[in-house]
GROMACS .gro file of C-alpha atoms in nm:
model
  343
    1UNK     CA    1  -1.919  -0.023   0.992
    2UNK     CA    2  -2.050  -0.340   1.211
    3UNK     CA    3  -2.075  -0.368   1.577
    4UNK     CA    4  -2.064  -0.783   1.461
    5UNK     CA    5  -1.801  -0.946   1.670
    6UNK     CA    6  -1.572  -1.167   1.472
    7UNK     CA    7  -1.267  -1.409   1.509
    8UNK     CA    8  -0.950  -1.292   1.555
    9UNK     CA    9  -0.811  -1.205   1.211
   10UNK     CA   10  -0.452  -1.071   1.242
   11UNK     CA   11  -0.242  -1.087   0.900
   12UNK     CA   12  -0.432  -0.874   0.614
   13UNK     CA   13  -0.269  -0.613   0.331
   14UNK     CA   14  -0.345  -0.270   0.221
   15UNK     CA   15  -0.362  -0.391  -0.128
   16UNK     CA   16  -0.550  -0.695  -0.091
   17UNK     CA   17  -0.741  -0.676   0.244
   18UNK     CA   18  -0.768  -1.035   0.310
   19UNK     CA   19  -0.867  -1.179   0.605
   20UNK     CA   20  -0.623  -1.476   0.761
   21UNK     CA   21  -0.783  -1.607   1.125
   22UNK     CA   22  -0.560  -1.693   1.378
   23UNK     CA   23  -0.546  -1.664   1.779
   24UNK     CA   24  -0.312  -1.432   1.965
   25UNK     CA   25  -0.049  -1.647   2.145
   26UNK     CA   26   0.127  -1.462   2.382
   27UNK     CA   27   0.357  -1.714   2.475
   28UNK     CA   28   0.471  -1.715   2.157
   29UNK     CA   29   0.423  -1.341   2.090
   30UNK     CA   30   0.685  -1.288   2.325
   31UNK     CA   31   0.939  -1.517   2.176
   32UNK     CA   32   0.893  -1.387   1.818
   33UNK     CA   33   0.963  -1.055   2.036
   34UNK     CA   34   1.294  -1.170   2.144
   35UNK     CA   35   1.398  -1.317   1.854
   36UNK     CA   36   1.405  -0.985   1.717
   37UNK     CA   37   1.528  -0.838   1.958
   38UNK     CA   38   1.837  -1.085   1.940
   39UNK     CA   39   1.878  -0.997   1.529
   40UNK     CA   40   1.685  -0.643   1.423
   41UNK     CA   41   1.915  -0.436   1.723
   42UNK     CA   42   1.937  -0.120   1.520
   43UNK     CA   43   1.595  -0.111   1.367
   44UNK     CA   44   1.379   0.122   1.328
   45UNK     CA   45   1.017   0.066   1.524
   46UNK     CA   46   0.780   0.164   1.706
   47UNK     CA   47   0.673   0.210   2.121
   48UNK     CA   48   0.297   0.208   2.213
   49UNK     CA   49   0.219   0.367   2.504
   50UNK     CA   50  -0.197   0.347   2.673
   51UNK     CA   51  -0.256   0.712   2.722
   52UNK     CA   52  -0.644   0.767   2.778
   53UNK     CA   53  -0.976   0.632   2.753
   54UNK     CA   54  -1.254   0.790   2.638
   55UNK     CA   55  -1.143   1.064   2.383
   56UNK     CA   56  -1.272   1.171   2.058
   57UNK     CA   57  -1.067   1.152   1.747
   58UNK     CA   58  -0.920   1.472   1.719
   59UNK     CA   59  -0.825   1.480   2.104
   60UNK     CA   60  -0.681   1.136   2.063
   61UNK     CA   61  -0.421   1.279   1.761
   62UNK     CA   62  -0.354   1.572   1.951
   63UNK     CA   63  -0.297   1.360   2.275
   64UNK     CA   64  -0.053   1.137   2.101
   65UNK     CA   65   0.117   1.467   1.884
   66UNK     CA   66   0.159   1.624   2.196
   67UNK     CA   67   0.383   1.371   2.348
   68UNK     CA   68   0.570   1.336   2.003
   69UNK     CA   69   0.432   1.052   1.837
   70UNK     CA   70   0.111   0.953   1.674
   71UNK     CA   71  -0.161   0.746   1.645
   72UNK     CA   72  -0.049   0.396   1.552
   73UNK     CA   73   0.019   0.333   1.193
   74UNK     CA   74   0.042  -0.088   1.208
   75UNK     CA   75   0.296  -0.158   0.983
   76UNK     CA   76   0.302  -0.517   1.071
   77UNK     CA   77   0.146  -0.820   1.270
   78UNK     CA   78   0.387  -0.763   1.579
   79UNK     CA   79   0.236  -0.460   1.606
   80UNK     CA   80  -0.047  -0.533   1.562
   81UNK     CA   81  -0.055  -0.742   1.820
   82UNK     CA   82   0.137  -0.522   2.070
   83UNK     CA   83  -0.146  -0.269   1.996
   84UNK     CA   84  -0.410  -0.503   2.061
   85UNK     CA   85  -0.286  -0.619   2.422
   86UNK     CA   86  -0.248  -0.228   2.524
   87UNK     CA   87  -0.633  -0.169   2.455
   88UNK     CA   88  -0.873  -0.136   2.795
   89UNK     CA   89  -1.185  -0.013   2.682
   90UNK     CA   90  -1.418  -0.165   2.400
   91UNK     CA   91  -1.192  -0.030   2.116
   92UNK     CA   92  -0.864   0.204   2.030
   93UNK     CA   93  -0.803   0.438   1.719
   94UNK     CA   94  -0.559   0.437   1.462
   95UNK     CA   95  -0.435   0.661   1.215
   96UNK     CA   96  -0.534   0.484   0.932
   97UNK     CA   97  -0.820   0.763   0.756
   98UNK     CA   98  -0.973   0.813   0.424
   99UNK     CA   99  -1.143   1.147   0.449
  100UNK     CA  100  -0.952   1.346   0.171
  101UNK     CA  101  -1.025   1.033  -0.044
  102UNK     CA  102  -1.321   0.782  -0.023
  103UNK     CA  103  -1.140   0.430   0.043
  104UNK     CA  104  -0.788   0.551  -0.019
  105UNK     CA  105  -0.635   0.487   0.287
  106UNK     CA  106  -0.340   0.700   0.445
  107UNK     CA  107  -0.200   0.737   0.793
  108UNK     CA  108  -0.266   1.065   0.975
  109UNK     CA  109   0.087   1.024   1.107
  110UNK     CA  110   0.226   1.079   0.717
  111UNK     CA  111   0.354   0.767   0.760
  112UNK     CA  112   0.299   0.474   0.495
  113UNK     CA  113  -0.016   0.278   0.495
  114UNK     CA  114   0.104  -0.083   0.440
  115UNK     CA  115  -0.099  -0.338   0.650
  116UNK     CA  116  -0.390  -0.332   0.733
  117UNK     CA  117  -0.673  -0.563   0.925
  118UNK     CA  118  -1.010  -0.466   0.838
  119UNK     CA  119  -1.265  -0.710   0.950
  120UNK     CA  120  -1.542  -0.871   0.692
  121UNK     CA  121  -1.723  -0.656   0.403
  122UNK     CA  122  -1.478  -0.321   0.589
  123UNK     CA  123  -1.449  -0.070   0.580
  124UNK     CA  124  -1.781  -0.002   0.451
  125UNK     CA  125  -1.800   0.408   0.508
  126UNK     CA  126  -2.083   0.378   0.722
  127UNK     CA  127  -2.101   0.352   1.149
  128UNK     CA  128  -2.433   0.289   1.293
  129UNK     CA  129  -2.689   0.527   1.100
  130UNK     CA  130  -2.406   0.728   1.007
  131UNK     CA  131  -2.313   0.755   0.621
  132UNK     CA  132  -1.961   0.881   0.647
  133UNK     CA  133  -1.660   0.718   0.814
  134UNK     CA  134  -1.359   0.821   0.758
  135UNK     CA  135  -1.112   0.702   1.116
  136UNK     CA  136  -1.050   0.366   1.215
  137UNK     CA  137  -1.034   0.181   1.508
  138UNK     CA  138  -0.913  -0.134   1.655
  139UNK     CA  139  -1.177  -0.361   1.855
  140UNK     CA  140  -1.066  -0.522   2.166
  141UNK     CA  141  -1.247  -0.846   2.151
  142UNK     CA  142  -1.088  -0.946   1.809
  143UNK     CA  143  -0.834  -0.706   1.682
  144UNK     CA  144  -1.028  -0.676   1.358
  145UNK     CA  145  -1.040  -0.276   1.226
  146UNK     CA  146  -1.382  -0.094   1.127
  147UNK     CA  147  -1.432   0.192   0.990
  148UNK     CA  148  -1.610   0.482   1.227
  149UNK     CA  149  -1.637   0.885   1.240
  150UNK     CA  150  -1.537   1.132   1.066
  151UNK     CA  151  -1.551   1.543   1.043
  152UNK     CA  152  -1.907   1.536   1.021
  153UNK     CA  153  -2.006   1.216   1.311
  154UNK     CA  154  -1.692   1.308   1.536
  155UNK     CA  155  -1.879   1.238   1.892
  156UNK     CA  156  -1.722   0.900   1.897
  157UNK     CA  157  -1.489   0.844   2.172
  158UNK     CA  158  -1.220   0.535   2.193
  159UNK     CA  159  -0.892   0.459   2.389
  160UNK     CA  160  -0.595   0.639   2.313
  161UNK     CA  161  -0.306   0.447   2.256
  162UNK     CA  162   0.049   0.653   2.130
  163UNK     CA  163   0.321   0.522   1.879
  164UNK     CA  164   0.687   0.695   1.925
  165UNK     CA  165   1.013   0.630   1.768
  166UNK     CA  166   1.222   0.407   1.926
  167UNK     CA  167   1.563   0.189   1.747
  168UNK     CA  168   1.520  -0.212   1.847
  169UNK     CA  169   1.760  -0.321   2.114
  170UNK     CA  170   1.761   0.008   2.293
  171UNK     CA  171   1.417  -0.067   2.451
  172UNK     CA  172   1.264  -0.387   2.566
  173UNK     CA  173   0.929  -0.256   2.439
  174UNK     CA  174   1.044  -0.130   2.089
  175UNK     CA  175   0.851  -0.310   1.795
  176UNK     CA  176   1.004  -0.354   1.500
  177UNK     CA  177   0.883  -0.132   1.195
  178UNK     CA  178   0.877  -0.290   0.857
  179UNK     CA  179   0.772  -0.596   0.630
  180UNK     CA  180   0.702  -0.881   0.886
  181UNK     CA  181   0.465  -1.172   0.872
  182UNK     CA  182   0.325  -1.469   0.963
  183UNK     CA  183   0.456  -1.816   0.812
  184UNK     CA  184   0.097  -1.950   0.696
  185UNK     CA  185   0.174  -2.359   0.824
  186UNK     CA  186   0.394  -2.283   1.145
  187UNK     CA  187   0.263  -1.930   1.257
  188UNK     CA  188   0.618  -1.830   1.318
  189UNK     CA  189   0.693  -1.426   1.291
  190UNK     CA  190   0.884  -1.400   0.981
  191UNK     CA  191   1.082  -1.100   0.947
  192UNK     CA  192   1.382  -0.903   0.716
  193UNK     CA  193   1.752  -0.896   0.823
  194UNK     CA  194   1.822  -0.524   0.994
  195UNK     CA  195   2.008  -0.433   0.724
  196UNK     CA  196   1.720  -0.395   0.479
  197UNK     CA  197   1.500  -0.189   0.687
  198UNK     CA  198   1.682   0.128   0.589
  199UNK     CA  199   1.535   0.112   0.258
  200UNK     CA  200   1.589   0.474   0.192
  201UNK     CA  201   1.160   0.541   0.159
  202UNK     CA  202   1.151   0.929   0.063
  203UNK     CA  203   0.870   1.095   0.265
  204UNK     CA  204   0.764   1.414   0.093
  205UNK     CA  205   0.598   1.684   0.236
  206UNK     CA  206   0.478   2.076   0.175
  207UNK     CA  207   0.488   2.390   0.349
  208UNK     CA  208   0.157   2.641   0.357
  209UNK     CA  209   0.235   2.980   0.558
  210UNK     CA  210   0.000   3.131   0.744
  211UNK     CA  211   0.035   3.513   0.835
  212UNK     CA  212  -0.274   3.593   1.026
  213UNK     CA  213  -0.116   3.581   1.381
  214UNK     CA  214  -0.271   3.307   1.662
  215UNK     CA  215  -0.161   3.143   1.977
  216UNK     CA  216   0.010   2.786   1.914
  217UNK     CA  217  -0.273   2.594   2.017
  218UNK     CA  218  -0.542   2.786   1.786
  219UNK     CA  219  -0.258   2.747   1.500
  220UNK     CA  220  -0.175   2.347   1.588
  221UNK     CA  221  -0.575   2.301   1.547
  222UNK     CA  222  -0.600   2.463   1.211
  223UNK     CA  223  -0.343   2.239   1.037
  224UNK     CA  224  -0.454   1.991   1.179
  225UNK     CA  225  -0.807   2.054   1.067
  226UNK     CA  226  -0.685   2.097   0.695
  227UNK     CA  227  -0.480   1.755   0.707
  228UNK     CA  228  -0.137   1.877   0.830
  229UNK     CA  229   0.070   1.993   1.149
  230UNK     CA  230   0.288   2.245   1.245
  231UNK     CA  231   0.544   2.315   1.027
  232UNK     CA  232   0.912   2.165   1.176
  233UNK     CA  233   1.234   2.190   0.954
  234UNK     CA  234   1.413   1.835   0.919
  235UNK     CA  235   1.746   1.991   0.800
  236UNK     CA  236   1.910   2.377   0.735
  237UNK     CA  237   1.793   2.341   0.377
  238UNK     CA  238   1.445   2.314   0.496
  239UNK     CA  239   1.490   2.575   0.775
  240UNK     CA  240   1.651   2.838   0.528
  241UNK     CA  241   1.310   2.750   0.287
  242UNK     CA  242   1.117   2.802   0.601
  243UNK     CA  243   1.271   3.141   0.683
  244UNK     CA  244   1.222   3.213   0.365
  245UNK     CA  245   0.843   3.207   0.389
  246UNK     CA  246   0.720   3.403   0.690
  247UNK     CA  247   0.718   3.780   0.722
  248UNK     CA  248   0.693   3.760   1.072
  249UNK     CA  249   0.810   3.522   1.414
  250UNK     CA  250   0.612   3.224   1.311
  251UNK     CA  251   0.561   2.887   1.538
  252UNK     CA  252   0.709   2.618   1.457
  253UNK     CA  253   0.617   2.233   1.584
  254UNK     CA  254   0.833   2.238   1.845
  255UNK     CA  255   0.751   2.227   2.242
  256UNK     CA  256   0.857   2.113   2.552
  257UNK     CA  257   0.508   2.159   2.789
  258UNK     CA  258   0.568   1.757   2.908
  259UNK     CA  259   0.898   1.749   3.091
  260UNK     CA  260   1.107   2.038   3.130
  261UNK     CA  261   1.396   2.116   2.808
  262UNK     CA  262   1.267   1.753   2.621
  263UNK     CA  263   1.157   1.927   2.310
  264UNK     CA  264   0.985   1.735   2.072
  265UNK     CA  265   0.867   1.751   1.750
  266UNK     CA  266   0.445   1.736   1.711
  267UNK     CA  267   0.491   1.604   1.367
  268UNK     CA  268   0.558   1.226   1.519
  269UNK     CA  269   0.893   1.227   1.369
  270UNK     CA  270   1.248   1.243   1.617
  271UNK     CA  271   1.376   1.579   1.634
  272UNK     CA  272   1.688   1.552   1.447
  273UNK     CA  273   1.751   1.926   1.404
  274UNK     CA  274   1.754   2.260   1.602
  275UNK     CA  275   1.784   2.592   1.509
  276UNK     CA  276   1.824   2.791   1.869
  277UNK     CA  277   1.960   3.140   1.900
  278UNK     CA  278   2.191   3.192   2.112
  279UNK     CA  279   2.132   3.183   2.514
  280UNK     CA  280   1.819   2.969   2.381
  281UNK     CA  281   1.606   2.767   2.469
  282UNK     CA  282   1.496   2.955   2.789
  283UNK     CA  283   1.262   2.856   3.036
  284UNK     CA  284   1.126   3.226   3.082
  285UNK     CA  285   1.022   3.523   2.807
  286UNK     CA  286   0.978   3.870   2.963
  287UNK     CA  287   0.888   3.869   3.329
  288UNK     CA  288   0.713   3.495   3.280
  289UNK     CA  289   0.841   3.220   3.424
  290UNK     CA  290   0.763   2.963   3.200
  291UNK     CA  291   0.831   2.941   2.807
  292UNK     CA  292   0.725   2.621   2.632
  293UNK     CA  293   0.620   2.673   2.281
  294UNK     CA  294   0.876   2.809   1.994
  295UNK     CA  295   0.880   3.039   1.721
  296UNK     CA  296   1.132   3.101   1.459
  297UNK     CA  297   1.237   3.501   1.448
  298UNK     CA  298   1.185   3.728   1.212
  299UNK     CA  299   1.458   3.960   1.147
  300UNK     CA  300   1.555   3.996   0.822
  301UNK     CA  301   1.950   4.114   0.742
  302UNK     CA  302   2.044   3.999   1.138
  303UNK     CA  303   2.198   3.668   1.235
  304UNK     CA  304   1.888   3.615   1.403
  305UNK     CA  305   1.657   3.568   1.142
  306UNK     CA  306   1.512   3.227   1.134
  307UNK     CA  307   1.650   3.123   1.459
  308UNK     CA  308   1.476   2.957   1.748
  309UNK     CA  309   1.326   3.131   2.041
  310UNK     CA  310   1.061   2.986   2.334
  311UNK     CA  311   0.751   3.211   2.335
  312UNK     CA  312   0.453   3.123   2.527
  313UNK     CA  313   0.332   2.807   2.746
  314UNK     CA  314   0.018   2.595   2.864
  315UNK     CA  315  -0.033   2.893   3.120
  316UNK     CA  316   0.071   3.197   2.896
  317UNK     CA  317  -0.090   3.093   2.597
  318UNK     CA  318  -0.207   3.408   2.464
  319UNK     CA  319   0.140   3.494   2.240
  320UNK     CA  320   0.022   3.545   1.884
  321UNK     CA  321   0.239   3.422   1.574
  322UNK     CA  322   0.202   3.346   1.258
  323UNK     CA  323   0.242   2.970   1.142
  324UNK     CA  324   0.353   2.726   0.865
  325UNK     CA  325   0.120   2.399   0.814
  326UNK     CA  326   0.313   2.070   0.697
  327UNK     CA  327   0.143   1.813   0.459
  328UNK     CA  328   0.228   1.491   0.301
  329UNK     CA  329   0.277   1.462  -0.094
  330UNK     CA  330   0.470   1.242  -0.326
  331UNK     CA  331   0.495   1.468  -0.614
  332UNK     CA  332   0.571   1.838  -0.704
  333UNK     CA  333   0.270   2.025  -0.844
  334UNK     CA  334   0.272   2.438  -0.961
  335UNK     CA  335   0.138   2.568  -0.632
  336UNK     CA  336   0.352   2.354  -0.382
  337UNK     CA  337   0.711   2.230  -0.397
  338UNK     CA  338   0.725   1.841  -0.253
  339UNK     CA  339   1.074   1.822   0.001
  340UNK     CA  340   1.147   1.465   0.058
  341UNK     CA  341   1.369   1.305   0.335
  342UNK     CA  342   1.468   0.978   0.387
  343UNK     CA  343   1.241   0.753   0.666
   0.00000   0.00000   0.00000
């Protein structure tokens, strides 16, 4: 990776990687922003929120998981741009990685990889005297990505900046997710109707279970480490497969340490389903007065089995459970069955 500063290069694909230069208007930025506001209400996009400076990779994901998103996945030149004016320091990550395969590049999110902005001759797999690179980040003097760190050279520490699900037209700051682009001879933001955002993409993921109990930060860590997160059920179907798994109370990706009974889900994806037991979730477990993290019971042959209970916080962190680990796939295989839902 170079430490060469180049123009501002802001439209480039994941397939083809070229380059097209062009400087960041924010005058007009601003309009394009409003004009979809005006005609992609109901969209789904994205909110970027500056969260820290300074932090290492796998702080920086577990920053950004913690508060329910992830690190941004640009899936277009808006946000691109919206990313670039949140950025303080010298540079930002992204989620864009290659580590489980040299120059196939994925989003750590599990989201699509579909734009990207890489400047000249990157990503080249190597940062300074390093010879691996497997994160990206975004540079602040040009908004051109590099390639930098990995599992081995992870010292590197960036800005933090967040991406969480929002719906256009219910926030002034949502971007727009999706196939937008630049008109080449005007520069104006081209983008879809609403209508043909909801393309019905199937995201498929995997479930790994874990019985060796740990508290939820130890068991976050180690999915994360092997390319996942805590597991978190997207519908009953899933949640009865879940169940199904453990062979004792288990953590699930679910927690609500940030603001008091806003549980969110540390996958980056909205929370769309609960499974609480009864009288739950409760702010307290035994004779503690605080209760942030949550497990899914074991009880097999009760009407408890599987349901939702708080165990643990950030200041009773000790509790011990065993875990399921999430990861991304598109296909089926022997060992793993592939659930896909609709994104």
């Amino acid at each position: 990776a170079t430490t060469e500063k180049q123009p501002m290069a802001t439209e480039a694909t994941a397939e083809e990687s070229n380059i097209t230069t062009v400087t960041v208007d924010l005058d007009r930025f601003n309009s394009n922003m409003e004009y979809v506001r005006a005609n992609m209400a109901g969209s789904p996009g994205k909110r970027f929120i500056f969260v820290a400076s300074d932090r290492d990779f796998f702080d920086a994901t577990g920053q950004c998981r913690d508060r329910g998103g992830s690190l941004p996945c640009v899936s277009n030149i808006l946000q691109q741009e919206q990313v670039l004016q949140l950025v303080s320091g010298e540079s930002a990550w992204l989620s864009a990685i290659d580590y489980y395969e040299e120059n196939t590049w994925e989003c750590e999110s599990g989201e699509r990889f579909t734009f990207s902005n890489w400047a000249p001759s990157q990503p080249d797999n190597m940062c300074g005297s390093d010879t691996d690179a497997d994160f990206t980040y975004i540079s602040r003097a040009d908004g051109t990505w590099d390639d930098c760190g990995s599992n081995v050279f992870w010292l590197y520490k960036r800005d933090v900046i967040c991406a969480v699900d929002c719906t256009v037209g219910d926030e002034e700051d949502c971007v727009v997710s999706g196939d937008v682009t630049r008109d080449e001879e005007t520069g104006d933001i081209v983008v879809q109707s609403a209508s043909s955002y909801n393309s019905g993409y199937q995201q498929g993921h995997y479930f790994i279970y874990n019985e060796t109990p740990t508290d939820f930060f130890s068991a976050s860590r180690d999915c994360f480490d092997k390319g996942g997160w805590l597991a978190v059920p997207m519908n009953q179907e899933e949640q009865d497969h879940l169940q199904g798994m453990i062979t004792s109370d288990a953590f699930v990706g679910v927690a609500d340490y940030y603001e008091e009974g806003d549980f969110f889900a540390n996958t980056g994806n909205a929370l769309i389903y609960t499974n609480w037991a009864q009288g739950q979730p409760l702010n307290s477990y035994m004779d503690e007065d605080d209760a942030d993290f949550v497990v899914m019971s074991y009880k097999p042959g009760e009407v408890d089995h599987g349901q939702w209970f708080t165990r643990g916080s950030t200041t009773y962190w000790e509790h011990a459970a065993s875990y399921i680990c999430e990861y991304t796939c598109e296909d089926s295989s022997e060992e793993n069955e592939c659930w896909f839902f609709s994104v």
